[in-house]
Amino acid sequence: TYAVRKYLIKNISVNDLSLKSTAEKFNMSERNIQRRLKAENTSYQQILIKIRIETAQKYLKRKMSLVKIAYLLGFESKSAFNKFFRKQFGCSPTQYRG
């Protein structure tokens, strides 16, 4: 889990953070990574979402623009970031920032 988390944090702004591309970076099969993460009671998607949430909160506190945050988190658009954020927090990033 640690190695996957570290890799995702370092590469969070990359658009293709799919399980497949990450597995290739570790020279492992997707299934093997899934098995290892499951053994630690987590999943690739859970780790990715948690990192994006933590990073988004940090950037919002710094008053960064939403477009820049979306880009830095690897979203293709501000609206994709807004949709993700609303799903996680139940409010828009602007409302969250207050």
PDB file of C-alpha atoms in Angstrom:
ATOM      1  CA  THR A   1       0.000   0.000   0.000  1.00  0.00           C
ATOM      2  CA  TYR A   2       2.784   2.398   0.913  1.00  0.00           C
ATOM      3  CA  ALA A   3       4.530   2.128  -2.463  1.00  0.00           C
ATOM      4  CA  VAL A   4       1.275   2.583  -4.395  1.00  0.00           C
ATOM      5  CA  ARG A   5       0.267   5.546  -2.240  1.00  0.00           C
ATOM      6  CA  LYS A   6       3.685   7.160  -2.633  1.00  0.00           C
ATOM      7  CA  TYR A   7       3.566   6.668  -6.419  1.00  0.00           C
ATOM      8  CA  LEU A   8       0.068   8.174  -6.658  1.00  0.00           C
ATOM      9  CA  ILE A   9       0.983  11.198  -4.535  1.00  0.00           C
ATOM     10  CA  LYS A  10       4.017  11.866  -6.714  1.00  0.00           C
ATOM     11  CA  ASN A  11       2.015  11.469  -9.943  1.00  0.00           C
ATOM     12  CA  ILE A  12      -1.391  12.832  -8.895  1.00  0.00           C
ATOM     13  CA  SER A  13      -1.482  15.386 -11.713  1.00  0.00           C
ATOM     14  CA  VAL A  14      -1.093  12.706 -14.402  1.00  0.00           C
ATOM     15  CA  ASN A  15      -4.330  12.216 -16.336  1.00  0.00           C
ATOM     16  CA  ASP A  16      -3.888   8.448 -16.657  1.00  0.00           C
ATOM     17  CA  LEU A  17      -3.693   7.114 -13.128  1.00  0.00           C
ATOM     18  CA  SER A  18      -5.500   3.935 -14.057  1.00  0.00           C
ATOM     19  CA  LEU A  19      -4.813   0.717 -12.230  1.00  0.00           C
ATOM     20  CA  LYS A  20      -3.395  -0.643 -15.471  1.00  0.00           C
ATOM     21  CA  SER A  21      -0.837   2.148 -15.901  1.00  0.00           C
ATOM     22  CA  THR A  22       0.164   1.929 -12.236  1.00  0.00           C
ATOM     23  CA  ALA A  23       0.550  -1.853 -12.431  1.00  0.00           C
ATOM     24  CA  GLU A  24       2.825  -1.395 -15.445  1.00  0.00           C
ATOM     25  CA  LYS A  25       5.025   1.007 -13.462  1.00  0.00           C
ATOM     26  CA  PHE A  26       5.448  -1.658 -10.776  1.00  0.00           C
ATOM     27  CA  ASN A  27       5.924  -4.445 -13.336  1.00  0.00           C
ATOM     28  CA  MET A  28       2.965  -6.274 -11.847  1.00  0.00           C
ATOM     29  CA  SER A  29      -0.377  -7.432 -13.116  1.00  0.00           C
ATOM     30  CA  GLU A  30      -3.478  -5.452 -12.213  1.00  0.00           C
ATOM     31  CA  ARG A  31      -4.827  -8.513 -10.426  1.00  0.00           C
ATOM     32  CA  ASN A  32      -1.681  -8.878  -8.332  1.00  0.00           C
ATOM     33  CA  ILE A  33      -1.873  -5.270  -7.139  1.00  0.00           C
ATOM     34  CA  GLN A  34      -5.584  -5.699  -6.381  1.00  0.00           C
ATOM     35  CA  ARG A  35      -4.863  -8.839  -4.343  1.00  0.00           C
ATOM     36  CA  ARG A  36      -2.119  -7.156  -2.339  1.00  0.00           C
ATOM     37  CA  LEU A  37      -4.257  -4.129  -1.590  1.00  0.00           C
ATOM     38  CA  LYS A  38      -7.234  -6.290  -0.667  1.00  0.00           C
ATOM     39  CA  ALA A  39      -5.009  -8.130   1.817  1.00  0.00           C
ATOM     40  CA  GLU A  40      -4.492  -4.726   3.460  1.00  0.00           C
ATOM     41  CA  ASN A  41      -8.255  -4.026   3.441  1.00  0.00           C
ATOM     42  CA  THR A  42      -8.117  -1.344   0.784  1.00  0.00           C
ATOM     43  CA  SER A  43      -8.357  -0.922  -2.967  1.00  0.00           C
ATOM     44  CA  TYR A  44      -6.608   1.088  -5.638  1.00  0.00           C
ATOM     45  CA  GLN A  45      -9.662   3.307  -6.068  1.00  0.00           C
ATOM     46  CA  GLN A  46      -9.964   3.953  -2.320  1.00  0.00           C
ATOM     47  CA  ILE A  47      -6.327   5.043  -2.135  1.00  0.00           C
ATOM     48  CA  LEU A  48      -6.662   7.311  -5.182  1.00  0.00           C
ATOM     49  CA  ILE A  49      -9.849   8.942  -3.866  1.00  0.00           C
ATOM     50  CA  LYS A  50      -8.324   9.511  -0.429  1.00  0.00           C
ATOM     51  CA  ILE A  51      -5.223  11.145  -1.904  1.00  0.00           C
ATOM     52  CA  ARG A  52      -7.346  13.382  -4.142  1.00  0.00           C
ATOM     53  CA  ILE A  53      -9.536  14.406  -1.188  1.00  0.00           C
ATOM     54  CA  GLU A  54      -6.568  15.191   1.062  1.00  0.00           C
ATOM     55  CA  THR A  55      -4.784  17.123  -1.674  1.00  0.00           C
ATOM     56  CA  ALA A  56      -7.921  19.031  -2.691  1.00  0.00           C
ATOM     57  CA  GLN A  57      -8.501  20.113   0.911  1.00  0.00           C
ATOM     58  CA  LYS A  58      -4.900  21.313   1.189  1.00  0.00           C
ATOM     59  CA  TYR A  59      -5.124  23.305  -2.060  1.00  0.00           C
ATOM     60  CA  LEU A  60      -8.505  24.803  -1.146  1.00  0.00           C
ATOM     61  CA  LYS A  61      -7.054  26.092   2.127  1.00  0.00           C
ATOM     62  CA  ARG A  62      -4.312  27.788   0.099  1.00  0.00           C
ATOM     63  CA  LYS A  63      -7.030  29.595  -1.899  1.00  0.00           C
ATOM     64  CA  MET A  64      -5.803  28.164  -5.218  1.00  0.00           C
ATOM     65  CA  SER A  65      -8.084  28.522  -8.223  1.00  0.00           C
ATOM     66  CA  LEU A  66     -10.421  25.607  -8.873  1.00  0.00           C
ATOM     67  CA  VAL A  67      -9.112  25.232 -12.425  1.00  0.00           C
ATOM     68  CA  LYS A  68      -5.560  24.870 -11.118  1.00  0.00           C
ATOM     69  CA  ILE A  69      -6.648  22.404  -8.424  1.00  0.00           C
ATOM     70  CA  ALA A  70      -8.509  20.333 -11.016  1.00  0.00           C
ATOM     71  CA  TYR A  71      -5.389  20.248 -13.200  1.00  0.00           C
ATOM     72  CA  LEU A  72      -3.067  19.397 -10.294  1.00  0.00           C
ATOM     73  CA  LEU A  73      -5.317  16.513  -9.257  1.00  0.00           C
ATOM     74  CA  GLY A  74      -5.370  15.034 -12.760  1.00  0.00           C
ATOM     75  CA  PHE A  75      -8.938  15.936 -13.698  1.00  0.00           C
ATOM     76  CA  GLU A  76      -9.638  16.802 -17.313  1.00  0.00           C
ATOM     77  CA  SER A  77     -11.781  19.806 -16.401  1.00  0.00           C
ATOM     78  CA  LYS A  78     -12.968  21.972 -13.545  1.00  0.00           C
ATOM     79  CA  SER A  79     -16.438  20.457 -13.902  1.00  0.00           C
ATOM     80  CA  ALA A  80     -15.041  16.924 -13.513  1.00  0.00           C
ATOM     81  CA  PHE A  81     -13.307  18.057 -10.314  1.00  0.00           C
ATOM     82  CA  ASN A  82     -16.499  19.750  -9.077  1.00  0.00           C
ATOM     83  CA  LYS A  83     -18.490  16.562  -9.699  1.00  0.00           C
ATOM     84  CA  PHE A  84     -15.913  14.433  -7.846  1.00  0.00           C
ATOM     85  CA  PHE A  85     -15.773  16.893  -4.954  1.00  0.00           C
ATOM     86  CA  ARG A  86     -19.546  17.176  -4.618  1.00  0.00           C
ATOM     87  CA  LYS A  87     -19.835  13.370  -4.538  1.00  0.00           C
ATOM     88  CA  GLN A  88     -17.281  13.156  -1.723  1.00  0.00           C
ATOM     89  CA  PHE A  89     -18.397  16.131   0.401  1.00  0.00           C
ATOM     90  CA  GLY A  90     -21.976  16.839  -0.596  1.00  0.00           C
ATOM     91  CA  CYS A  91     -21.134  20.431  -1.541  1.00  0.00           C
ATOM     92  CA  SER A  92     -19.149  22.271  -4.183  1.00  0.00           C
ATOM     93  CA  PRO A  93     -15.491  23.199  -3.634  1.00  0.00           C
ATOM     94  CA  THR A  94     -16.539  26.858  -3.476  1.00  0.00           C
ATOM     95  CA  GLN A  95     -19.086  26.123  -0.730  1.00  0.00           C
ATOM     96  CA  TYR A  96     -16.536  23.997   1.134  1.00  0.00           C
ATOM     97  CA  ARG A  97     -13.982  26.789   1.020  1.00  0.00           C
ATOM     98  CA  GLY A  98     -16.566  29.144   2.488  1.00  0.00           C
TER      99      GLY A  98
END
